[in-house]
XYZ file of C-alpha atoms in Angstrom:
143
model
C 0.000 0.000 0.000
C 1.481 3.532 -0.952
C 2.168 5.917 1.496
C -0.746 7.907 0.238
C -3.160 5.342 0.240
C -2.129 4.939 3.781
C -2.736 8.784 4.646
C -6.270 8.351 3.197
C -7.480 5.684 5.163
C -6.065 6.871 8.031
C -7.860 10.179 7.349
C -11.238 8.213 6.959
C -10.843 6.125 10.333
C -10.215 9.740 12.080
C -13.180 10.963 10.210
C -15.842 8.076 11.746
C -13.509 8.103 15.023
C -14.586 11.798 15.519
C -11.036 12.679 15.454
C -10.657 16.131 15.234
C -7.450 16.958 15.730
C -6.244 14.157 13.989
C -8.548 14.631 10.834
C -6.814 18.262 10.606
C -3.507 16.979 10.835
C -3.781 15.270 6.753
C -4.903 18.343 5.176
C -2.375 21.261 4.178
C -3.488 24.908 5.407
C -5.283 25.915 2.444
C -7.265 22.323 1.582
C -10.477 22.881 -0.812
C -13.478 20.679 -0.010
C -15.950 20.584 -3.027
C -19.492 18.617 -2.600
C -21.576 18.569 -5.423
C -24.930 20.027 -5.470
C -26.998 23.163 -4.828
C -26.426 25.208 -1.960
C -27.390 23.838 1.262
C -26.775 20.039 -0.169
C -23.521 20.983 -1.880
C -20.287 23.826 -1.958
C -16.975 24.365 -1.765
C -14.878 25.101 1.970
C -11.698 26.646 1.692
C -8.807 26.182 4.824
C -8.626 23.350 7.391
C -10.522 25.052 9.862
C -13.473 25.775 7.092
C -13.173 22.123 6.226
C -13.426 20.404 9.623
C -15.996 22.682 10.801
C -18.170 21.425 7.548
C -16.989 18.121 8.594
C -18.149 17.944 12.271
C -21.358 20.507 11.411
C -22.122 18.214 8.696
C -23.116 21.055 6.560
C -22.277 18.936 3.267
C -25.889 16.625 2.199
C -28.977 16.565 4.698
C -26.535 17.996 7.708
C -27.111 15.697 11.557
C -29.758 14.155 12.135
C -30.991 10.570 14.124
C -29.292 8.679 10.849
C -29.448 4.670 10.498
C -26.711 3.902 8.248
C -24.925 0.409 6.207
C -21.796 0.694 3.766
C -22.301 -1.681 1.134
C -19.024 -1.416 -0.203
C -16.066 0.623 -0.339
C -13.386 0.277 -3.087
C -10.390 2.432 -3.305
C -7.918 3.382 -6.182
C -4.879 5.293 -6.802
C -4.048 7.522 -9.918
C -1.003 9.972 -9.632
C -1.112 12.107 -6.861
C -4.601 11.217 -5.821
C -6.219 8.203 -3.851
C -9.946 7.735 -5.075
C -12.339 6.294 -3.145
C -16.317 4.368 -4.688
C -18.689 4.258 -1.977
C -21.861 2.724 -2.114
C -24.053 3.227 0.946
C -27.515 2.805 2.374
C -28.618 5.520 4.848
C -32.280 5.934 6.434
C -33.749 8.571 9.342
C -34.091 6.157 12.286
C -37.606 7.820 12.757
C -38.521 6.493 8.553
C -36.520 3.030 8.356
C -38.257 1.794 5.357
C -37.295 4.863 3.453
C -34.165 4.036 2.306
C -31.338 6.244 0.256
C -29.364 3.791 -1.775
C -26.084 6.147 -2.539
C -23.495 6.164 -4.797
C -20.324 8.816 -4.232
C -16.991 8.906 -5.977
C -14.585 11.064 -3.730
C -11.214 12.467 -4.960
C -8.283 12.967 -2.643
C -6.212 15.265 -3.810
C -2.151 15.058 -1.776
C 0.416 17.464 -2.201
C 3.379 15.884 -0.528
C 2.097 13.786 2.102
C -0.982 16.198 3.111
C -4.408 16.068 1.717
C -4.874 19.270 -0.402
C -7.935 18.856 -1.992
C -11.437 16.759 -1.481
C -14.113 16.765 -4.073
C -17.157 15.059 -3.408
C -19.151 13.303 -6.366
C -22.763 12.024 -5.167
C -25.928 11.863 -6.879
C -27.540 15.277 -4.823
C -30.731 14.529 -6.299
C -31.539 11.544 -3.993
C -30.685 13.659 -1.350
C -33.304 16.291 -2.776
C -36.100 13.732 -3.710
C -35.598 12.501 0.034
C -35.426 16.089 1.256
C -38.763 16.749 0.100
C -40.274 13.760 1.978
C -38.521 14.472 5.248
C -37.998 18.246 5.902
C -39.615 18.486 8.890
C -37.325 15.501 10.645
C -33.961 17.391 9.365
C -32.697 20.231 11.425
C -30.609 21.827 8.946
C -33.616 22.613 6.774
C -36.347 23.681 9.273
C-alpha cells in the first residue's frame, strides 16, 4: 500500500472516530473541499478550519440528524497524486426506516506531498433532494 493510500485511510478512520485533531492533521493549510450540489446540499470550503468545521457541522448533504446507516461497499484506487475512493451506501432517518437512500459517491483525494490538499465530493444530490422533500420536517438543517 502507498504511502498515500495509507494517509487516506487513516484520514477516513479519524473521520468516523470523531477525530478532530487528527482529521486536521492530513490536510495542508489551504485544503479545498468541493461537494456537489446546490447550496445547502452541496459547496466548496476553503482552509482546514473551514473544512473540519463542515466536517463535524455536517453542513455537506442533509446535515445531523438521528441517521441509520450500512456501507455496502467501499473500493479504493490510486491515480497519480490522488487516492480515489467508490462508496456505495444505504442511509435511512431512524424515525422512517423503510425509506431508504441507496447512494453512490466517488470522492477524490487530492495530496500534495504527504498532506491532503484537496477533497471533491461526487454524489448523486438529487436523492438527497427527492428525500429532502419527503422528510424536511425531521432534518434540522432545513427547518
Amino acid at each position: 500500500m502507498s504511502r498515500r493510500m495509507e494517509i487516506a485511510k487513516a484520514y477516513e478512520k479519524a473521520l468516523f472516530a470523531g477525530q478532530r485533531d487528527e482529521v486536521g492533521s492530513y490536510f495542508t493549510d489551504d485544503i479545498v473541499y468541493w461537494v456537489a450540489g446546490t447550496p445547502r446540499i452541496g459547496g466548496e470550503w476553503r482552509g482546514r478550519e473551514a473544512v473540519l468545521n463542515a466536517l463535524w457541522n455536517r453542513e455537506p448533504g442533509l446535515g445531523a440528524a438521528d441517521w441509520g446507516s450500512e456501507d455496502v461497499w467501499r473500493d479504493w484506487y490510486e491515480a497519480d497524486e490522488r487516492v480515489i475512493v467508490e462508496i456505495r451506501e444505504r442511509s435511512w432517518l431512524k424515525s422512517a426506516p423503510k425509506d431508504i437512500m441507496d447512494q453512490r459517491t466517488c470522492v477524490v483525494i487530492k495530496f500534495r506531498g504527504e498532506q491532503i490538499c484537496e477533497m471533491r465530493d461526487y454524489t448523486d444530490s438529487h436523492v438527497y433532494e427527492e428525500f429532502l422533500k419527503r422528510h424536511r420536517k425531521e432534518l434540522p438543517k432545513f427547518k
